[in-house]
C-alpha positions as protocol buffer text, in pm:
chain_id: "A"
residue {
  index: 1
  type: UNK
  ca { x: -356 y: -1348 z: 918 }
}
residue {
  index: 2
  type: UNK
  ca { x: -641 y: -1324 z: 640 }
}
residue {
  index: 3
  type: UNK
  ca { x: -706 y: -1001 z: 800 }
}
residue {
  index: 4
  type: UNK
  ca { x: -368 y: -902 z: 789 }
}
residue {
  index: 5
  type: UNK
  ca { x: -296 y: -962 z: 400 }
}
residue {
  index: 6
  type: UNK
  ca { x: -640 y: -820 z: 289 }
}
residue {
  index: 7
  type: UNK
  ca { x: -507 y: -469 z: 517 }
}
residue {
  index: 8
  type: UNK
  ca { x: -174 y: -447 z: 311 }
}
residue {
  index: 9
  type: UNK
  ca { x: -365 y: -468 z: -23 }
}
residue {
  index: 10
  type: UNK
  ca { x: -555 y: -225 z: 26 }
}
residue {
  index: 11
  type: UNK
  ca { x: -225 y: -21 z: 186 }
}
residue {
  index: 12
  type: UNK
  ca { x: -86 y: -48 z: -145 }
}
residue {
  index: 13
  type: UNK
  ca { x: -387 y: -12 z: -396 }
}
residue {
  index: 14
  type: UNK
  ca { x: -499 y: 285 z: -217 }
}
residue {
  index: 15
  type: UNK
  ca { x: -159 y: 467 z: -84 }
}
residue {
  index: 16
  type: UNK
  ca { x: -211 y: 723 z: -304 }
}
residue {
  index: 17
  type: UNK
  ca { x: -561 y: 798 z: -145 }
}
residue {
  index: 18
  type: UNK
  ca { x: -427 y: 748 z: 211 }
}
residue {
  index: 19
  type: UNK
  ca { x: -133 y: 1007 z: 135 }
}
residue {
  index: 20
  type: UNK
  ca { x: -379 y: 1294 z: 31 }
}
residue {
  index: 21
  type: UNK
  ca { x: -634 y: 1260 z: 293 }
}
residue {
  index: 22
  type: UNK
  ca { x: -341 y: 1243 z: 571 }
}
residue {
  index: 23
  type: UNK
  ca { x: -226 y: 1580 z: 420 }
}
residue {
  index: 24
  type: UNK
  ca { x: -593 y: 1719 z: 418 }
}
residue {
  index: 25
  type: UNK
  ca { x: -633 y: 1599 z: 795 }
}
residue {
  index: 26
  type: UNK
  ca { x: -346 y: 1709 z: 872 }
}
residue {
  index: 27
  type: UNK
  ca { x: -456 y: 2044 z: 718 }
}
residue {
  index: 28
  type: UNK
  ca { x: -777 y: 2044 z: 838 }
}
residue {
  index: 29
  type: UNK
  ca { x: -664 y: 2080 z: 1225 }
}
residue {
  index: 30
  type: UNK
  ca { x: -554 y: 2434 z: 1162 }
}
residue {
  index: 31
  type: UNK
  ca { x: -813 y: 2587 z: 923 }
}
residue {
  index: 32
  type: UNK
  ca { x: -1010 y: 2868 z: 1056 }
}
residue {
  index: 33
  type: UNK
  ca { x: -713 y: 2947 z: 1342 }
}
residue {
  index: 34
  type: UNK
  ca { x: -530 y: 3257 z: 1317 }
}
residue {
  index: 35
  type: UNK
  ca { x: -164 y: 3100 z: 1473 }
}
residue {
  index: 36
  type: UNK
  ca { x: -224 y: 2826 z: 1241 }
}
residue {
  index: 37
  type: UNK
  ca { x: 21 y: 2562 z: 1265 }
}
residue {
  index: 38
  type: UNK
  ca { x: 157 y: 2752 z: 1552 }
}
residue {
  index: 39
  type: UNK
  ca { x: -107 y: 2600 z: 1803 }
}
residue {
  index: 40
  type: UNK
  ca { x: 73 y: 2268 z: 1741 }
}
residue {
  index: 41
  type: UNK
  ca { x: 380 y: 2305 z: 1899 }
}
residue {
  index: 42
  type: UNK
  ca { x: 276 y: 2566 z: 2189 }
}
residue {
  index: 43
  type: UNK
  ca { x: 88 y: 2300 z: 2427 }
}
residue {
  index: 44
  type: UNK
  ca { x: 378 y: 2048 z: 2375 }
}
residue {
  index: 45
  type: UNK
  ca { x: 650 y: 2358 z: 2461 }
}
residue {
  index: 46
  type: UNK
  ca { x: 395 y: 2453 z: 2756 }
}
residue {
  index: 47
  type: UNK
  ca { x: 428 y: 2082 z: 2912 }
}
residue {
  index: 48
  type: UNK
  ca { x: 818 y: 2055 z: 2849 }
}
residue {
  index: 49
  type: UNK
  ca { x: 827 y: 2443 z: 2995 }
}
residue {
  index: 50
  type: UNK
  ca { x: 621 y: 2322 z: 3283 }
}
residue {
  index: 51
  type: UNK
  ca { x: 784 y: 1969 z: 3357 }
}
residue {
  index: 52
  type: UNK
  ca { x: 1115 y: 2121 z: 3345 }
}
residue {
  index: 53
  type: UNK
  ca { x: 1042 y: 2370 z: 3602 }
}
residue {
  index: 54
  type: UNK
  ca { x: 910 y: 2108 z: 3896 }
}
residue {
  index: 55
  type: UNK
  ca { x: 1155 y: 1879 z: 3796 }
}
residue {
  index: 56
  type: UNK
  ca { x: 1447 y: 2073 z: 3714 }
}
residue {
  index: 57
  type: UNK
  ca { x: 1737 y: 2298 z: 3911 }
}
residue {
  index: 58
  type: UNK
  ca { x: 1435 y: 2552 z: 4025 }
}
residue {
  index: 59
  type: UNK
  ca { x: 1224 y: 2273 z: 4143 }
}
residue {
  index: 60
  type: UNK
  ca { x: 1280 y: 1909 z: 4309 }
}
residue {
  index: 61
  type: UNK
  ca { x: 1618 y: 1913 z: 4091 }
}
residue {
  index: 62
  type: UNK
  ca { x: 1591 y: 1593 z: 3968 }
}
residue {
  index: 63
  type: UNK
  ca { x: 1926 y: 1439 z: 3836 }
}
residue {
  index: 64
  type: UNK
  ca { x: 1926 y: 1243 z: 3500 }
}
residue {
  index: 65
  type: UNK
  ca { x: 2070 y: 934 z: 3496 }
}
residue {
  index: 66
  type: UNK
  ca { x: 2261 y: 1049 z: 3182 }
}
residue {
  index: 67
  type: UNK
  ca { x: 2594 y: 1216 z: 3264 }
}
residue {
  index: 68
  type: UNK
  ca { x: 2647 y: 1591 z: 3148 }
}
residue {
  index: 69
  type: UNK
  ca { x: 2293 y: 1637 z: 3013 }
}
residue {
  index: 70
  type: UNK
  ca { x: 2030 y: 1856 z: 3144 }
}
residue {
  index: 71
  type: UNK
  ca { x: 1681 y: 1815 z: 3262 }
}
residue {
  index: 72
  type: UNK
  ca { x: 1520 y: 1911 z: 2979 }
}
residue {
  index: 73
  type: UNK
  ca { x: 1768 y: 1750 z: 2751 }
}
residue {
  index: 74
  type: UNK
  ca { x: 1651 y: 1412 z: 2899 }
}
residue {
  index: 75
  type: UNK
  ca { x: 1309 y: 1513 z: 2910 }
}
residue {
  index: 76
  type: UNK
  ca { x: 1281 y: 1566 z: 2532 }
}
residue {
  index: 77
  type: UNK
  ca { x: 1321 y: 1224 z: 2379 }
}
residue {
  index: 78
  type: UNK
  ca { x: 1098 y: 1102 z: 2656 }
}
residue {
  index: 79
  type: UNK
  ca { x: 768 y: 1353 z: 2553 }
}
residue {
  index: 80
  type: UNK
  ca { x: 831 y: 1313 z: 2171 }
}
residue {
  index: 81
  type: UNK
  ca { x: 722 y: 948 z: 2155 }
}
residue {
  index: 82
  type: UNK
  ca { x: 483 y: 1005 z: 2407 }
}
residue {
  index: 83
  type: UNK
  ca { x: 256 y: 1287 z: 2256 }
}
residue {
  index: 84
  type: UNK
  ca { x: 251 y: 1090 z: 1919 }
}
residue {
  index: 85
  type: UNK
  ca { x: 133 y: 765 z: 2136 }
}
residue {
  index: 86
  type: UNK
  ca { x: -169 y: 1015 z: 2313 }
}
residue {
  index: 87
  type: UNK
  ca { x: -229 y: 1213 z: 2031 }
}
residue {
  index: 88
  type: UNK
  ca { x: -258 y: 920 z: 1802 }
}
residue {
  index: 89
  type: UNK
  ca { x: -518 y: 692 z: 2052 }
}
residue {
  index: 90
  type: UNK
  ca { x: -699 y: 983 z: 2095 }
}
residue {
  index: 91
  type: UNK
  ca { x: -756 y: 1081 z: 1767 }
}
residue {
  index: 92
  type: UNK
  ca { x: -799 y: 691 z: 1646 }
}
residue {
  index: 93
  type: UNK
  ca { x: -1068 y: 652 z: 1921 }
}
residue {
  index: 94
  type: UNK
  ca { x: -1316 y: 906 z: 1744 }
}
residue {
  index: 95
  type: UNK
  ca { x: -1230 y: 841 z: 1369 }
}
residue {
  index: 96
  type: UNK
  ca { x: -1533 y: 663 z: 1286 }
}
residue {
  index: 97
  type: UNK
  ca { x: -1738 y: 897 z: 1375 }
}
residue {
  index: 98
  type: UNK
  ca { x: -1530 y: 1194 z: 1200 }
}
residue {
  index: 99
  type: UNK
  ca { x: -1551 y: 1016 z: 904 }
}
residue {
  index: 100
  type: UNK
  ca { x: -1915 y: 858 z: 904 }
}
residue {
  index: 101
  type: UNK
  ca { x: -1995 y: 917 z: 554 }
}
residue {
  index: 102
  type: UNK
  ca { x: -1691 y: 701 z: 404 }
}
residue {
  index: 103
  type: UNK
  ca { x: -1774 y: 458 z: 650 }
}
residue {
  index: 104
  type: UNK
  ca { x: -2114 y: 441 z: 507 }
}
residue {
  index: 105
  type: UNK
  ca { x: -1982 y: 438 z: 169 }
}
residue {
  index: 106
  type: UNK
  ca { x: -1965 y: 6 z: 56 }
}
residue {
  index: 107
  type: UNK
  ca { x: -1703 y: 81 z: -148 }
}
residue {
  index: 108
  type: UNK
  ca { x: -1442 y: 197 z: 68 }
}
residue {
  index: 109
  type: UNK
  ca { x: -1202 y: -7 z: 317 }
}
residue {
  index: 110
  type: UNK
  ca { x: -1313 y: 100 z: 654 }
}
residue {
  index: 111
  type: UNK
  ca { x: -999 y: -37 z: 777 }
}
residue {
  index: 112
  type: UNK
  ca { x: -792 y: 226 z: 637 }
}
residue {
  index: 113
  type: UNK
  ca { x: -928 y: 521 z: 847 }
}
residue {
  index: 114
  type: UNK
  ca { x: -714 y: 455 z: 1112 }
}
residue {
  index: 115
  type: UNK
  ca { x: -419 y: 425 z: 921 }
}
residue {
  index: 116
  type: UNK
  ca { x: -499 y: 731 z: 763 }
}
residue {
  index: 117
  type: UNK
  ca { x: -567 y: 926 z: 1071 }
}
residue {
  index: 118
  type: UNK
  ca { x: -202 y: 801 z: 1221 }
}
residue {
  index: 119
  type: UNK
  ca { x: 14 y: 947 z: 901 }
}
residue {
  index: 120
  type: UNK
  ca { x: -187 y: 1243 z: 1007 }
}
residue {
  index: 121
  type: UNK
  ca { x: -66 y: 1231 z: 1358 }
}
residue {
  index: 122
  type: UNK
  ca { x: 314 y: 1082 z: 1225 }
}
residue {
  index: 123
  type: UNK
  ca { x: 367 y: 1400 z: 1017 }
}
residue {
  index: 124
  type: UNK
  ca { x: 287 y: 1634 z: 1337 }
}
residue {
  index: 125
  type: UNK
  ca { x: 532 y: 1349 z: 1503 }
}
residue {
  index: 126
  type: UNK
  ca { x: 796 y: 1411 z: 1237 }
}
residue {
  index: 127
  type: UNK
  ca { x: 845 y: 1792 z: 1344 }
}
residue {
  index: 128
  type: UNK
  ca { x: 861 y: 1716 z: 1721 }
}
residue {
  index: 129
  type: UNK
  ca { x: 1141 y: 1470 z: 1581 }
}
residue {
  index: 130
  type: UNK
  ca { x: 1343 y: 1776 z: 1376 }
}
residue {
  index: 131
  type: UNK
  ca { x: 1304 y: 1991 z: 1702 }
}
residue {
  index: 132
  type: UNK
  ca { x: 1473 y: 1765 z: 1875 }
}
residue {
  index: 133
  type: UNK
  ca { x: 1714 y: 1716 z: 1675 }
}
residue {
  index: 134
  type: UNK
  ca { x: 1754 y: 2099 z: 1717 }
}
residue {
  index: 135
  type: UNK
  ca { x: 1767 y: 2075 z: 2024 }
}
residue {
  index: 136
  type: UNK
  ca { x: 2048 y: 1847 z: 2077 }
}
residue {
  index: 137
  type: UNK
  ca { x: 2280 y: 2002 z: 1835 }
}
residue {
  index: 138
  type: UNK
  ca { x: 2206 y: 2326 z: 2028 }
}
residue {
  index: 139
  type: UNK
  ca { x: 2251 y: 2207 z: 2306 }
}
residue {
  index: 140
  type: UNK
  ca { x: 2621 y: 2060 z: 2222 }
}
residue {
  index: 141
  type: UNK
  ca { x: 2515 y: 1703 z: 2141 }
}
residue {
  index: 142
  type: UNK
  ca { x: 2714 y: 1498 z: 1903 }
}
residue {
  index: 143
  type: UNK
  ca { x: 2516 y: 1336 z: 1624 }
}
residue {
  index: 144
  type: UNK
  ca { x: 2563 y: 973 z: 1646 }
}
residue {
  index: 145
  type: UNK
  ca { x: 2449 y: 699 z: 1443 }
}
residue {
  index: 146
  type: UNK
  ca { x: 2238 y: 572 z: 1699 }
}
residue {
  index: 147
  type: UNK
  ca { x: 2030 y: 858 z: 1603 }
}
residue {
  index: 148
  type: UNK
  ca { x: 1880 y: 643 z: 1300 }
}
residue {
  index: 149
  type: UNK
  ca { x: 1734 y: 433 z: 1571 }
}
residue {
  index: 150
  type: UNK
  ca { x: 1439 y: 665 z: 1616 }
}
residue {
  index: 151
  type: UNK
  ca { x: 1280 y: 550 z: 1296 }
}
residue {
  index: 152
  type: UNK
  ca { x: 1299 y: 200 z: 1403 }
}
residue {
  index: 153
  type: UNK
  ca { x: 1096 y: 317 z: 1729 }
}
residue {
  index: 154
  type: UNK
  ca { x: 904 y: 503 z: 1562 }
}
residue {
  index: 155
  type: UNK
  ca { x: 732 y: 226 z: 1375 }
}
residue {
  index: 156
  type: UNK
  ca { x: 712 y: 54 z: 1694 }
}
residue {
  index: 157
  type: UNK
  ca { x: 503 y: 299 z: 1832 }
}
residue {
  index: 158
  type: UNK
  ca { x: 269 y: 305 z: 1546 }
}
residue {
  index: 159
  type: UNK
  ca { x: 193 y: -17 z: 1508 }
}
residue {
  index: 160
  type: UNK
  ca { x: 111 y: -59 z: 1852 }
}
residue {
  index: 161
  type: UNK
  ca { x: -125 y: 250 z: 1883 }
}
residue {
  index: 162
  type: UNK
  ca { x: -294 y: 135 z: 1561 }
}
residue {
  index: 163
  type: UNK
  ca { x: -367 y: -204 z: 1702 }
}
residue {
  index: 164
  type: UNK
  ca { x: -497 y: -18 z: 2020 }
}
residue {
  index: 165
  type: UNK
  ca { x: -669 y: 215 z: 1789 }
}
residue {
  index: 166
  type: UNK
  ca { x: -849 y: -61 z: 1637 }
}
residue {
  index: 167
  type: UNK
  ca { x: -1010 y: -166 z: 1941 }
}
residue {
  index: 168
  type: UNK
  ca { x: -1089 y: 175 z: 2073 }
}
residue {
  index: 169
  type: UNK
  ca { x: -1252 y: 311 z: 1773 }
}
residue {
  index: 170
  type: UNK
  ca { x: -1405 y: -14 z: 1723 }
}
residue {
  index: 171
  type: UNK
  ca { x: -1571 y: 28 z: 2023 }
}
residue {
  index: 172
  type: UNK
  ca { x: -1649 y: 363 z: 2092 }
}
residue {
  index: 173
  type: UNK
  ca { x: -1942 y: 305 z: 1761 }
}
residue {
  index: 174
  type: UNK
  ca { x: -2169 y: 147 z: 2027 }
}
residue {
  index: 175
  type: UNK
  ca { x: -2042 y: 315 z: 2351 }
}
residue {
  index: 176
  type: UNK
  ca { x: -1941 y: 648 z: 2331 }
}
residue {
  index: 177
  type: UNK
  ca { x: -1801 y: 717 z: 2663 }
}
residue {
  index: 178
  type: UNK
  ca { x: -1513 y: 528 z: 2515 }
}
residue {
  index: 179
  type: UNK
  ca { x: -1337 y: 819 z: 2409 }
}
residue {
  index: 180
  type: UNK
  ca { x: -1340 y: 987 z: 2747 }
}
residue {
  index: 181
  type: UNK
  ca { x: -1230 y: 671 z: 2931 }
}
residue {
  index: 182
  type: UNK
  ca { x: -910 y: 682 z: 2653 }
}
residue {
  index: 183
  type: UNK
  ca { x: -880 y: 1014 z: 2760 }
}
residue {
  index: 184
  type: UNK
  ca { x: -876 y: 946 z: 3131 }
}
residue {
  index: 185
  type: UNK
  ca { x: -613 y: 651 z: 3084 }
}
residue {
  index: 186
  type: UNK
  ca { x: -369 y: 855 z: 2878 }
}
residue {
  index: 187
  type: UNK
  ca { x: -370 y: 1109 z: 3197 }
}
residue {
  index: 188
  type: UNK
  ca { x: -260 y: 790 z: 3421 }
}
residue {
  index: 189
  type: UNK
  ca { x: -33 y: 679 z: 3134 }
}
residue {
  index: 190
  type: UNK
  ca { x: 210 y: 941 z: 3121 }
}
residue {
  index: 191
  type: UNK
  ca { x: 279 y: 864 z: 3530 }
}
residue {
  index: 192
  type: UNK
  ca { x: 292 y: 450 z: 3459 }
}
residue {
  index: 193
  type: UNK
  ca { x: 601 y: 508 z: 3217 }
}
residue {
  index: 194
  type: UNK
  ca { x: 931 y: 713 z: 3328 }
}
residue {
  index: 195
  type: UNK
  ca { x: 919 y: 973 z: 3137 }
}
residue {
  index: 196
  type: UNK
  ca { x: 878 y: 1267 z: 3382 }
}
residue {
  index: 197
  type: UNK
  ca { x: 1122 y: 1100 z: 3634 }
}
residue {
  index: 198
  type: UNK
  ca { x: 1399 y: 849 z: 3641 }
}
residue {
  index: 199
  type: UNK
  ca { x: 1288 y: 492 z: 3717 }
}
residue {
  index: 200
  type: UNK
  ca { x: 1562 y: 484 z: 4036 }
}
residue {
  index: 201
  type: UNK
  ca { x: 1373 y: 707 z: 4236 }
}
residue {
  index: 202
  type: UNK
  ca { x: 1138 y: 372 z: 4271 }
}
residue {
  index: 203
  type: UNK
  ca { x: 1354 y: 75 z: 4205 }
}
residue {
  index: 204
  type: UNK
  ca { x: 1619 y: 188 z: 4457 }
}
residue {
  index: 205
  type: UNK
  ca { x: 1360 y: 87 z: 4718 }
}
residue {
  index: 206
  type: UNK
  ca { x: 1115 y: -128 z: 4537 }
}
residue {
  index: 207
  type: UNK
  ca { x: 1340 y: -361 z: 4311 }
}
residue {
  index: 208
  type: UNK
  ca { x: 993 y: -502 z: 4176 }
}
residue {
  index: 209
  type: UNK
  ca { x: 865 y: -164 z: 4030 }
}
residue {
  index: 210
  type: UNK
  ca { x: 1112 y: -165 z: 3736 }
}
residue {
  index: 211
  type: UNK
  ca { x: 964 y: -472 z: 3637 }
}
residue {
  index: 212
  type: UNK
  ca { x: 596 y: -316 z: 3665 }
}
residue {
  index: 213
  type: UNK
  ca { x: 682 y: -8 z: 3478 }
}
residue {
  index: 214
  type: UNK
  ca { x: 854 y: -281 z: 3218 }
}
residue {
  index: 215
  type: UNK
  ca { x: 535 y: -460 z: 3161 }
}
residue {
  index: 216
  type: UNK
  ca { x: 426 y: -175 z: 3005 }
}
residue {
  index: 217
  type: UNK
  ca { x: 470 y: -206 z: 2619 }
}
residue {
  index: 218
  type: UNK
  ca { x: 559 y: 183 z: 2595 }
}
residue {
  index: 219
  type: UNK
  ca { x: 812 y: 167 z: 2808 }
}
residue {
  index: 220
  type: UNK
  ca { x: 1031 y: -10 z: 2551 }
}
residue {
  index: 221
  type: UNK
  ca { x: 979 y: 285 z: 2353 }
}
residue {
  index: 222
  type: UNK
  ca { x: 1046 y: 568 z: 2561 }
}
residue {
  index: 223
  type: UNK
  ca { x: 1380 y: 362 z: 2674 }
}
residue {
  index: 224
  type: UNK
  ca { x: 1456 y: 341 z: 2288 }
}
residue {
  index: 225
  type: UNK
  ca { x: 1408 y: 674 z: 2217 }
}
residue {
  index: 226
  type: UNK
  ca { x: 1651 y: 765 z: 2493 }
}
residue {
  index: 227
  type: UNK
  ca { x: 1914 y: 469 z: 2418 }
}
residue {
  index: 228
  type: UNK
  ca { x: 1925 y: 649 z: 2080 }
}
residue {
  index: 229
  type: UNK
  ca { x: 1947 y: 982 z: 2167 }
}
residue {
  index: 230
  type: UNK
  ca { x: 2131 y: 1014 z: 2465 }
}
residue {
  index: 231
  type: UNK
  ca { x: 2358 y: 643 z: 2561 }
}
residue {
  index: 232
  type: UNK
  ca { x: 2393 y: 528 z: 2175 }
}
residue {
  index: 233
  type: UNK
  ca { x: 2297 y: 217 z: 2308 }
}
residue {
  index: 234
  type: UNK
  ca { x: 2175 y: -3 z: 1999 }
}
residue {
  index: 235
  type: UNK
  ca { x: 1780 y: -165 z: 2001 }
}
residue {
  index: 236
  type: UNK
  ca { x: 1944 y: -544 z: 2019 }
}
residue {
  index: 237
  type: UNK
  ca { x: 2082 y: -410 z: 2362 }
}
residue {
  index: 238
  type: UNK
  ca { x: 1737 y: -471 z: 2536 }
}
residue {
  index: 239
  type: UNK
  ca { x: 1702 y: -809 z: 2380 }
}
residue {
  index: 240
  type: UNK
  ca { x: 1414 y: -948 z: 2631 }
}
residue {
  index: 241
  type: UNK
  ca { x: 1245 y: -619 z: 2656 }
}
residue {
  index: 242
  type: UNK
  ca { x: 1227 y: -635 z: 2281 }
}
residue {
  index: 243
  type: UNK
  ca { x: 1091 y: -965 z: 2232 }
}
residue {
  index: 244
  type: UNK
  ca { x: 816 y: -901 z: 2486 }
}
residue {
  index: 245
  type: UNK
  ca { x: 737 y: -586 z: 2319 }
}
residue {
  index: 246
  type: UNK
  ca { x: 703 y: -724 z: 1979 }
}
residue {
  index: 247
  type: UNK
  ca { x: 511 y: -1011 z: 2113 }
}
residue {
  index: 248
  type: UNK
  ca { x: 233 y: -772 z: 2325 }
}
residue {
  index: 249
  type: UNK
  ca { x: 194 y: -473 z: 2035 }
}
residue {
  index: 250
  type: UNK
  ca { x: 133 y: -786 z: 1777 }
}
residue {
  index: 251
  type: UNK
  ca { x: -82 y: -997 z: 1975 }
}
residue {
  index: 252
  type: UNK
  ca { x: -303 y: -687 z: 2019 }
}
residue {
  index: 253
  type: UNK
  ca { x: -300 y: -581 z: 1661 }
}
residue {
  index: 254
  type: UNK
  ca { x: -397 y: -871 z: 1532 }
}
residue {
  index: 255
  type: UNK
  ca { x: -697 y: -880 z: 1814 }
}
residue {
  index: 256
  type: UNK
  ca { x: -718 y: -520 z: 1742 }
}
residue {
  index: 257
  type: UNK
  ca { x: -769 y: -556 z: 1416 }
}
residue {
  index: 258
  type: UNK
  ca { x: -1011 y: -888 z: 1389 }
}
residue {
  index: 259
  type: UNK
  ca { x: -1239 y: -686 z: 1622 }
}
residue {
  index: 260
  type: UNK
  ca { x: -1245 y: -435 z: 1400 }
}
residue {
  index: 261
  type: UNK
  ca { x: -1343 y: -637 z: 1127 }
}
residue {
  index: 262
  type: UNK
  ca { x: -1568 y: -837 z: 1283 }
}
residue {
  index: 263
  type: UNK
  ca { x: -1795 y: -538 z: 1373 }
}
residue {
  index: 264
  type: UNK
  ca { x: -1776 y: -377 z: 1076 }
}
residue {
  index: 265
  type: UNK
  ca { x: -2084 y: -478 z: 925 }
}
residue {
  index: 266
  type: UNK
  ca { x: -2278 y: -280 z: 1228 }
}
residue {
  index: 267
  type: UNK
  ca { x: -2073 y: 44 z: 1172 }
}
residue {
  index: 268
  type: UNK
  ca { x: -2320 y: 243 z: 925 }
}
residue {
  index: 269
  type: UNK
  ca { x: -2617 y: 130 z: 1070 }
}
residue {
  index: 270
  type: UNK
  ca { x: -2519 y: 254 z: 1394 }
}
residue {
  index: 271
  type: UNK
  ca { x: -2304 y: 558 z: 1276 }
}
C-alpha cells in the first residue's frame, strides 16, 4: 500500500511532465512516415475488414447474439478494448529499455514510465472509441446512456494492463525474450476471450467453457464494452463477474507493482 501512495504522489507532482511526454510518444510513433497518423488506424481496419469477412454473411455467417445488428457491428466494441489491452502490454513490456537514460537518471520516478507509455497508448484508444461511436450512429444505432459506461471500462482495462505491465517490463531488464513471449501470448489471447465469435458456439455443448473463458479478467471487459454498446445493460448487471475482476486486476497490480519496485535498484546497472 506504501507503494501505492508513493505512485499517486508522484502522479500528481509530476502530471504535468507525464502529459507532455505522452503527447511526444504519442508523436514520436509517426515521425519520419509519410501516411503519418494514417498507419494507425489501417492495421486495426485491415483486422476488422478481415474478421468480418470469415465470420460474416460471405464467410461461416456467424449470427450475433444481439438482435438486428450486424457482424461487424458486434465485432467493433469487441476489437476496441482489445487492441488498447495488446497494444498497451506490448508497448509496456519494452519501456525500460526505450527510455534507458531517464531510468538511469536518480532523480526521476522510474515508476512513472509505464504510466506514461499507457496515456500514450489511451489517446490512440480514444480515437478507436470516436470511430465507433461513428460507426454506430451510421449504422442506425440509438445513443443510449449506457454509452457512458465505456469510460468506466476503460479504466478497468488500464489498470489491469499497467499492473501486467509492471511485471513484464520489470522483467524483460534481465531476460529479454520477455517481450517476444508477450507477443506470442497476446496471439493466443485474442482466441481465449470471445471476441471474434460468440461464446454459444462452445457453451451450447461444453456448459464448463463459459466459465473458462470467464476466468479470464478481460473477458469482463470485452462483455462491458458490449453491455454498453449494444444491450444497455448497466456494469452492476454482472455483479460476480465484477467482483472477481476487481479482485484479480488489483491483486496483480499491487504484485505488479512491488516487483517493480523491488528491482528497481538493478535497472541502470543492467540497462
Amino acid at each position: 500500500m506504501k507503494a501505492f501512495i508513493e505512485l499517486l504522489q508522484h502522479m500528481a507532482e509530476k502530471r504535468r511532465m507525464i502529459l507532455d511526454l505522452a503527447k511526444s510518444d504519442f508523436r514520436k510513433r509517426f515521425v519520419g512516415s509519410y501516411f503519418g497518423i494514417i498507419w494507425m488506424f489501417l492495421q486495426p481496419l485491415a483486422t476488422v475488414t478481415i474478421y468480418a469477412f470469415i465470420f460474416g454473411p460471405y464467410g461461416f455467417k456467424s449470427a450475433p447474439p444481439v438482435p438486428n445488428t450486424s457482424y461487424v457491428i458486434w465485432l467493433i466494441p469487441g476489437l476496441v478494448p482489445w487492441f488498447f489491452f495488446s497494444e498497451s502490454l506490448n508497448t509496456l513490456t519494452g519501456i525500460l529499455q526505450e527510455y534507458s537514460y531517464l531510468v538511469k537518471k536518480v532523480v526521476f520516478p522510474v515508476e512513472l514510465l509505464p504510466i506514461i507509455k499507457l496515456a500514450s497508448c489511451f489517446f490512440v484508444h480514444l480515437c478507436f472509441i470516436v470511430i465507433m461511436l461513428v460507426a454506430f450512429l451510421v449504422s442506425g444505432k440509438t445513443p443510449m446512456l449506457s454509452w457512458l459506461q465505456i469510460i468506466y471500462y476503460s479504466f478497468a482495462a488500464s489498470v489491469l494492463v499497467l499492473g501486467l505491465g509492471y511485471l513484464t517490463s520489470a522483467v524483460n531488464v534481465f531476460f529479454k525474450d520477455m517481450q517476444q513471449i508477450v507477443g506470442i501470448c497476446l496471439q493466443f489471447g485474442i482466441w481465449m476471450c470471445p471476441i471474434m465469435y460468440d461464446e454459444t458456439l462452445f457453451t451450447s455443448r461444453a456448459p464448463w467453457v463459459g466459465t473458462l473463458l470467464e476466468l479470464n479478467p478481460l473477458y469482463y471487459i470485452v462483455a462491458g464494452y458490449r453491455d454498453s454498446m449494444l444491450t444497455g445493460a448497466g456494469f452492476w448487471m454482472r455483479p460476480t463477474l465484477g467482483i472477481y475482476f476487481w479482485v484479480v486486476t488489483l491483486v496483480i497490480f499491487f504484485v505488479g507493482l512491488s516487483f517493480f519496485r523491488k528491482l528497481r535498484p538493478h535497472f541502470s546497472d543492467v540497462l
